[in-house]
Amino acid sequence: MCGSITTYSKYNQQISMLFLGRSGSGGVPQVTALVAIVVGMLAFSASYHLGKDSSIIRDNIRFAKSSGSLQTRLSFLILAVFVILFSVLLGVFFETDEKLAKVCLAALFAPFGANLRYFLGKKVPKFSTKSFPALNLLPTGTLAANFLGSLLLALIHVLDKNLTQTCDRWIVVYALQTGFLACLTTVSTFMSEINGLRLKNVKAAYLYAGTTLVLCISIACLINGVGLAYGDSKIVANCSF
């Protein structure tokens, strides 16, 4: 759950727009971007350690244990109920209330993003090199998820800005960005893995953090820089949101 509510892709997109000078902020946006990276990473790390230190409360709480198969069935049941619920709400509000419609569609897209991240975490192979052992420790699944999410978010942003907009398209774009891609990418798992690596190999921890930031910001800057140079929004619909 924590991985789904802490999105990396939107943070990365905002940083890339600052580097490109397209954020609308004053001053020197590139300097602001660098400050945002440093402050962001410090805040993420502090939040992680605060949560970890606060977890001592769990020692005073006893939860009933259940088998893995029961938990799996219960999870699928809850997911099915939510899919049905939000599908019905989407059908009700799609033509009458765009704000609620985009929230419902985002909720429907979210589980697919989270499940894709889980799949990448299981299936993406680790690095295997004898010349640089620290590279072998990198969590390639989360790295792939954050890179893919950052790439897709930038691409959707560019397409949205260069295509004639409609209310229906805006709802879908919002749902993809806030639902699917927000759950595909994660800050909390990213920070948890960095801190876990620090206990094993400090070099690997900094390598993982640096590789993620450089790759994700670079691809977002490339896509946004090239794509936004060819056009701007052509809003033709008067949406109510």
mmCIF file of C-alpha atoms in Angstrom:
data_model
loop_
_atom_site.group_PDB
_atom_site.id
_atom_site.type_symbol
_atom_site.label_atom_id
_atom_site.label_comp_id
_atom_site.label_asym_id
_atom_site.label_seq_id
_atom_site.Cartn_x
_atom_site.Cartn_y
_atom_site.Cartn_z
ATOM 1 C CA MET A 1 0.000 0.000 0.000
ATOM 2 C CA CYS A 2 2.770 2.447 0.948
ATOM 3 C CA GLY A 3 4.419 1.952 -2.427
ATOM 4 C CA SER A 4 1.179 2.891 -4.158
ATOM 5 C CA ILE A 5 0.515 6.128 -2.273
ATOM 6 C CA THR A 6 4.077 7.460 -2.624
ATOM 7 C CA THR A 7 4.515 8.167 -6.314
ATOM 8 C CA TYR A 8 7.949 8.759 -7.810
ATOM 9 C CA SER A 9 6.881 9.576 -11.381
ATOM 10 C CA LYS A 10 5.144 12.882 -10.598
ATOM 11 C CA TYR A 11 8.037 14.041 -8.434
ATOM 12 C CA ASN A 12 10.394 13.170 -11.286
ATOM 13 C CA GLN A 13 8.203 14.970 -13.836
ATOM 14 C CA GLN A 14 8.197 18.174 -11.790
ATOM 15 C CA ILE A 15 11.990 18.038 -11.415
ATOM 16 C CA SER A 16 12.444 17.574 -15.165
ATOM 17 C CA MET A 17 10.169 20.523 -15.935
ATOM 18 C CA LEU A 18 12.271 22.668 -13.592
ATOM 19 C CA PHE A 19 15.460 21.647 -15.389
ATOM 20 C CA LEU A 20 13.826 22.552 -18.710
ATOM 21 C CA GLY A 21 12.629 25.915 -17.381
ATOM 22 C CA ARG A 22 8.988 25.061 -18.064
ATOM 23 C CA SER A 23 7.657 25.028 -14.516
ATOM 24 C CA GLY A 24 6.604 28.665 -14.399
ATOM 25 C CA SER A 25 8.589 29.276 -11.219
ATOM 26 C CA GLY A 26 10.732 32.363 -10.722
ATOM 27 C CA GLY A 27 14.468 32.596 -10.187
ATOM 28 C CA VAL A 28 16.785 30.045 -11.749
ATOM 29 C CA PRO A 29 14.674 26.889 -12.184
ATOM 30 C CA GLN A 30 17.713 24.616 -12.620
ATOM 31 C CA VAL A 31 19.006 25.632 -9.198
ATOM 32 C CA THR A 32 15.526 25.086 -7.776
ATOM 33 C CA ALA A 33 15.542 21.598 -9.312
ATOM 34 C CA LEU A 34 18.851 20.717 -7.658
ATOM 35 C CA VAL A 35 17.606 22.015 -4.310
ATOM 36 C CA ALA A 36 14.369 20.065 -4.745
ATOM 37 C CA ILE A 37 16.343 16.859 -5.353
ATOM 38 C CA VAL A 38 18.481 17.325 -2.232
ATOM 39 C CA VAL A 39 15.592 18.427 -0.007
ATOM 40 C CA GLY A 40 13.338 15.721 -1.420
ATOM 41 C CA MET A 41 15.813 12.921 -0.773
ATOM 42 C CA LEU A 42 16.487 14.190 2.744
ATOM 43 C CA ALA A 43 12.758 14.443 3.463
ATOM 44 C CA PHE A 44 12.114 10.968 2.053
ATOM 45 C CA SER A 45 14.900 9.506 4.183
ATOM 46 C CA ALA A 46 13.771 11.320 7.334
ATOM 47 C CA SER A 47 10.186 10.143 6.832
ATOM 48 C CA TYR A 48 11.356 6.574 6.378
ATOM 49 C CA HIS A 49 13.395 6.599 9.577
ATOM 50 C CA LEU A 50 10.592 8.295 11.515
ATOM 51 C CA GLY A 51 8.195 5.591 10.401
ATOM 52 C CA LYS A 52 10.701 2.879 11.226
ATOM 53 C CA ASP A 53 11.314 4.289 14.700
ATOM 54 C CA SER A 54 7.574 4.641 15.280
ATOM 55 C CA SER A 55 7.002 1.002 14.392
ATOM 56 C CA ILE A 56 7.788 0.083 17.997
ATOM 57 C CA ILE A 57 4.049 0.573 18.552
ATOM 58 C CA ARG A 58 3.431 -2.648 16.711
ATOM 59 C CA ASP A 59 4.894 -4.585 19.644
ATOM 60 C CA ASN A 60 1.798 -3.664 21.618
ATOM 61 C CA ILE A 61 -0.628 -4.710 18.907
ATOM 62 C CA ARG A 62 -1.550 -8.298 18.163
ATOM 63 C CA PHE A 63 -3.065 -9.177 14.820
ATOM 64 C CA ALA A 64 -4.706 -12.474 14.051
ATOM 65 C CA LYS A 65 -2.535 -14.590 11.803
ATOM 66 C CA SER A 66 -3.978 -16.193 8.700
ATOM 67 C CA SER A 67 -2.604 -18.507 6.059
ATOM 68 C CA GLY A 68 -1.076 -17.155 2.865
ATOM 69 C CA SER A 69 -3.794 -18.709 0.696
ATOM 70 C CA LEU A 70 -6.527 -17.121 2.803
ATOM 71 C CA GLN A 71 -4.866 -13.706 2.543
ATOM 72 C CA THR A 72 -4.586 -14.116 -1.227
ATOM 73 C CA ARG A 73 -8.266 -14.999 -1.608
ATOM 74 C CA LEU A 74 -9.269 -12.131 0.669
ATOM 75 C CA SER A 75 -7.127 -9.697 -1.337
ATOM 76 C CA PHE A 76 -8.714 -10.769 -4.619
ATOM 77 C CA LEU A 77 -12.183 -10.519 -3.081
ATOM 78 C CA ILE A 78 -11.545 -6.965 -1.849
ATOM 79 C CA LEU A 79 -10.067 -6.013 -5.246
ATOM 80 C CA ALA A 80 -13.100 -7.436 -7.056
ATOM 81 C CA VAL A 81 -15.486 -5.496 -4.813
ATOM 82 C CA PHE A 82 -13.621 -2.238 -5.427
ATOM 83 C CA VAL A 83 -13.449 -2.818 -9.195
ATOM 84 C CA ILE A 84 -17.200 -3.420 -9.347
ATOM 85 C CA LEU A 85 -17.916 -0.437 -7.092
ATOM 86 C CA PHE A 86 -15.782 2.036 -9.017
ATOM 87 C CA SER A 87 -16.994 0.674 -12.370
ATOM 88 C CA VAL A 88 -20.585 1.373 -11.338
ATOM 89 C CA LEU A 89 -19.667 4.843 -10.023
ATOM 90 C CA LEU A 90 -17.768 5.599 -13.222
ATOM 91 C CA GLY A 91 -20.816 4.723 -15.305
ATOM 92 C CA VAL A 92 -22.983 6.952 -13.127
ATOM 93 C CA PHE A 93 -20.718 10.004 -13.038
ATOM 94 C CA PHE A 94 -18.935 9.902 -16.430
ATOM 95 C CA GLU A 95 -21.430 12.187 -18.156
ATOM 96 C CA THR A 96 -22.607 14.177 -15.144
ATOM 97 C CA ASP A 97 -19.617 14.864 -12.885
ATOM 98 C CA GLU A 98 -16.144 14.839 -14.463
ATOM 99 C CA LYS A 99 -14.373 15.322 -11.112
ATOM 100 C CA LEU A 100 -15.825 12.161 -9.636
ATOM 101 C CA ALA A 101 -15.420 10.329 -12.948
ATOM 102 C CA LYS A 102 -11.677 10.931 -13.089
ATOM 103 C CA VAL A 103 -11.283 9.778 -9.460
ATOM 104 C CA CYS A 104 -13.207 6.575 -10.177
ATOM 105 C CA LEU A 105 -11.223 5.833 -13.335
ATOM 106 C CA ALA A 106 -7.934 6.515 -11.516
ATOM 107 C CA ALA A 107 -9.009 4.070 -8.797
ATOM 108 C CA LEU A 108 -9.701 1.438 -11.473
ATOM 109 C CA PHE A 109 -6.285 1.932 -13.097
ATOM 110 C CA ALA A 110 -4.333 1.961 -9.816
ATOM 111 C CA PRO A 111 -4.263 -1.810 -9.090
ATOM 112 C CA PHE A 112 -2.815 -2.517 -12.529
ATOM 113 C CA GLY A 113 0.091 -0.157 -11.861
ATOM 114 C CA ALA A 114 0.786 -1.719 -8.460
ATOM 115 C CA ASN A 115 0.626 -5.241 -9.869
ATOM 116 C CA LEU A 116 2.951 -4.349 -12.746
ATOM 117 C CA ARG A 117 5.477 -3.022 -10.210
ATOM 118 C CA TYR A 118 5.202 -6.273 -8.257
ATOM 119 C CA PHE A 119 5.698 -8.257 -11.476
ATOM 120 C CA LEU A 120 8.782 -6.226 -12.423
ATOM 121 C CA GLY A 121 10.186 -6.724 -8.939
ATOM 122 C CA LYS A 122 9.926 -10.488 -9.388
ATOM 123 C CA LYS A 123 10.925 -10.853 -13.037
ATOM 124 C CA VAL A 124 13.547 -8.212 -13.843
ATOM 125 C CA PRO A 125 16.936 -9.941 -13.524
ATOM 126 C CA LYS A 126 19.677 -8.618 -11.272
ATOM 127 C CA PHE A 127 22.952 -7.303 -12.629
ATOM 128 C CA SER A 128 25.700 -9.893 -12.712
ATOM 129 C CA THR A 129 29.243 -8.583 -12.989
ATOM 130 C CA LYS A 130 32.486 -9.559 -11.289
ATOM 131 C CA SER A 131 34.257 -6.269 -12.002
ATOM 132 C CA PHE A 132 31.815 -4.138 -9.982
ATOM 133 C CA PRO A 133 30.129 -6.218 -7.238
ATOM 134 C CA ALA A 134 28.143 -3.282 -5.835
ATOM 135 C CA LEU A 135 26.143 -3.192 -9.072
ATOM 136 C CA ASN A 136 24.868 -6.709 -8.403
ATOM 137 C CA LEU A 137 23.060 -5.535 -5.257
ATOM 138 C CA LEU A 138 20.846 -2.979 -7.004
ATOM 139 C CA PRO A 139 17.069 -3.680 -6.811
ATOM 140 C CA THR A 140 16.506 -3.754 -10.565
ATOM 141 C CA GLY A 141 12.746 -4.311 -10.282
ATOM 142 C CA THR A 142 12.021 -1.015 -8.536
ATOM 143 C CA LEU A 143 14.577 0.731 -10.729
ATOM 144 C CA ALA A 144 12.777 -0.553 -13.833
ATOM 145 C CA ALA A 145 9.356 0.422 -12.440
ATOM 146 C CA ASN A 146 10.415 3.989 -11.597
ATOM 147 C CA PHE A 147 12.196 4.406 -14.937
ATOM 148 C CA LEU A 148 9.256 3.041 -16.940
ATOM 149 C CA GLY A 149 6.755 5.144 -14.989
ATOM 150 C CA SER A 150 8.817 8.318 -15.432
ATOM 151 C CA LEU A 151 9.146 7.640 -19.159
ATOM 152 C CA LEU A 152 5.422 6.996 -19.658
ATOM 153 C CA LEU A 153 4.352 9.995 -17.586
ATOM 154 C CA ALA A 154 6.550 12.317 -19.639
ATOM 155 C CA LEU A 155 5.269 10.768 -22.877
ATOM 156 C CA ILE A 156 1.618 11.108 -21.841
ATOM 157 C CA HIS A 157 2.257 14.700 -20.754
ATOM 158 C CA VAL A 158 3.770 15.541 -24.160
ATOM 159 C CA LEU A 159 0.969 13.855 -26.097
ATOM 160 C CA ASP A 160 -1.620 15.605 -23.972
ATOM 161 C CA LYS A 161 -0.016 18.975 -24.661
ATOM 162 C CA ASN A 162 0.245 18.424 -28.419
ATOM 163 C CA LEU A 163 -3.139 16.874 -29.132
ATOM 164 C CA THR A 164 -6.498 18.580 -29.228
ATOM 165 C CA GLN A 165 -7.951 18.113 -25.788
ATOM 166 C CA THR A 166 -11.428 16.938 -24.895
ATOM 167 C CA CYS A 167 -13.002 16.374 -21.499
ATOM 168 C CA ASP A 168 -13.085 12.601 -22.001
ATOM 169 C CA ARG A 169 -9.406 12.513 -22.953
ATOM 170 C CA TRP A 170 -8.512 14.671 -19.953
ATOM 171 C CA ILE A 171 -10.272 12.220 -17.633
ATOM 172 C CA VAL A 172 -8.298 9.305 -19.103
ATOM 173 C CA VAL A 173 -4.991 11.232 -18.926
ATOM 174 C CA TYR A 174 -5.621 12.103 -15.278
ATOM 175 C CA ALA A 175 -6.494 8.491 -14.471
ATOM 176 C CA LEU A 176 -3.352 7.169 -16.163
ATOM 177 C CA GLN A 177 -1.112 9.675 -14.396
ATOM 178 C CA THR A 178 -2.705 9.627 -10.949
ATOM 179 C CA GLY A 179 -3.905 6.030 -10.941
ATOM 180 C CA PHE A 180 -1.776 3.697 -13.046
ATOM 181 C CA LEU A 181 1.587 5.488 -13.122
ATOM 182 C CA ALA A 182 1.393 6.766 -9.547
ATOM 183 C CA CYS A 183 1.026 3.175 -8.327
ATOM 184 C CA LEU A 184 3.589 1.817 -10.775
ATOM 185 C CA THR A 185 6.270 4.088 -9.329
ATOM 186 C CA THR A 186 7.210 4.366 -5.664
ATOM 187 C CA VAL A 187 9.206 6.542 -3.300
ATOM 188 C CA SER A 188 8.691 4.503 -0.124
ATOM 189 C CA THR A 189 10.041 1.240 -1.551
ATOM 190 C CA PHE A 190 12.870 3.198 -3.188
ATOM 191 C CA MET A 191 13.913 4.677 0.173
ATOM 192 C CA SER A 192 13.451 1.370 2.005
ATOM 193 C CA GLU A 193 15.775 -0.329 -0.473
ATOM 194 C CA ILE A 194 18.366 2.453 -0.206
ATOM 195 C CA ASN A 195 18.448 2.145 3.572
ATOM 196 C CA GLY A 196 18.591 -1.638 3.319
ATOM 197 C CA LEU A 197 21.560 -1.385 0.959
ATOM 198 C CA ARG A 198 23.369 0.963 3.369
ATOM 199 C CA LEU A 199 23.506 -1.879 5.881
ATOM 200 C CA LYS A 200 25.151 -4.165 3.311
ATOM 201 C CA ASN A 201 27.180 -1.919 1.039
ATOM 202 C CA VAL A 202 27.224 1.906 1.285
ATOM 203 C CA LYS A 203 28.626 2.208 -2.223
ATOM 204 C CA ALA A 204 25.685 0.213 -3.608
ATOM 205 C CA ALA A 205 23.202 2.450 -1.768
ATOM 206 C CA TYR A 206 24.563 5.647 -3.300
ATOM 207 C CA LEU A 207 24.927 3.961 -6.670
ATOM 208 C CA TYR A 208 21.273 2.907 -6.592
ATOM 209 C CA ALA A 209 20.031 6.357 -5.576
ATOM 210 C CA GLY A 210 22.203 8.127 -8.133
ATOM 211 C CA THR A 211 21.357 5.723 -10.967
ATOM 212 C CA THR A 212 17.624 6.078 -10.345
ATOM 213 C CA LEU A 213 17.744 9.885 -10.232
ATOM 214 C CA VAL A 214 19.990 10.268 -13.283
ATOM 215 C CA LEU A 215 18.159 7.777 -15.499
ATOM 216 C CA CYS A 216 14.622 8.891 -14.595
ATOM 217 C CA ILE A 217 15.276 12.638 -14.750
ATOM 218 C CA SER A 218 17.276 12.293 -17.981
ATOM 219 C CA ILE A 219 14.580 10.367 -19.846
ATOM 220 C CA ALA A 220 11.879 12.770 -18.646
ATOM 221 C CA CYS A 221 13.939 15.806 -19.707
ATOM 222 C CA LEU A 222 14.612 14.243 -23.108
ATOM 223 C CA ILE A 223 10.963 13.434 -23.823
ATOM 224 C CA ASN A 224 9.580 16.702 -22.450
ATOM 225 C CA GLY A 225 12.300 18.802 -24.051
ATOM 226 C CA VAL A 226 11.821 17.358 -27.520
ATOM 227 C CA GLY A 227 8.068 16.849 -27.369
ATOM 228 C CA LEU A 228 7.060 20.220 -25.940
ATOM 229 C CA ALA A 229 9.215 22.063 -28.475
ATOM 230 C CA TYR A 230 6.740 21.185 -31.225
ATOM 231 C CA GLY A 231 3.502 22.505 -29.808
ATOM 232 C CA ASP A 232 1.366 23.569 -26.913
ATOM 233 C CA SER A 233 -2.055 22.754 -25.559
ATOM 234 C CA LYS A 234 -5.008 23.212 -27.884
ATOM 235 C CA ILE A 235 -7.890 23.168 -25.418
ATOM 236 C CA VAL A 236 -11.193 23.022 -27.239
ATOM 237 C CA ALA A 237 -13.463 21.770 -24.469
ATOM 238 C CA ASN A 238 -14.792 23.685 -21.504
ATOM 239 C CA CYS A 239 -14.531 21.038 -18.797
ATOM 240 C CA SER A 240 -16.001 21.600 -15.366
ATOM 241 C CA PHE A 241 -12.811 20.613 -13.499
#
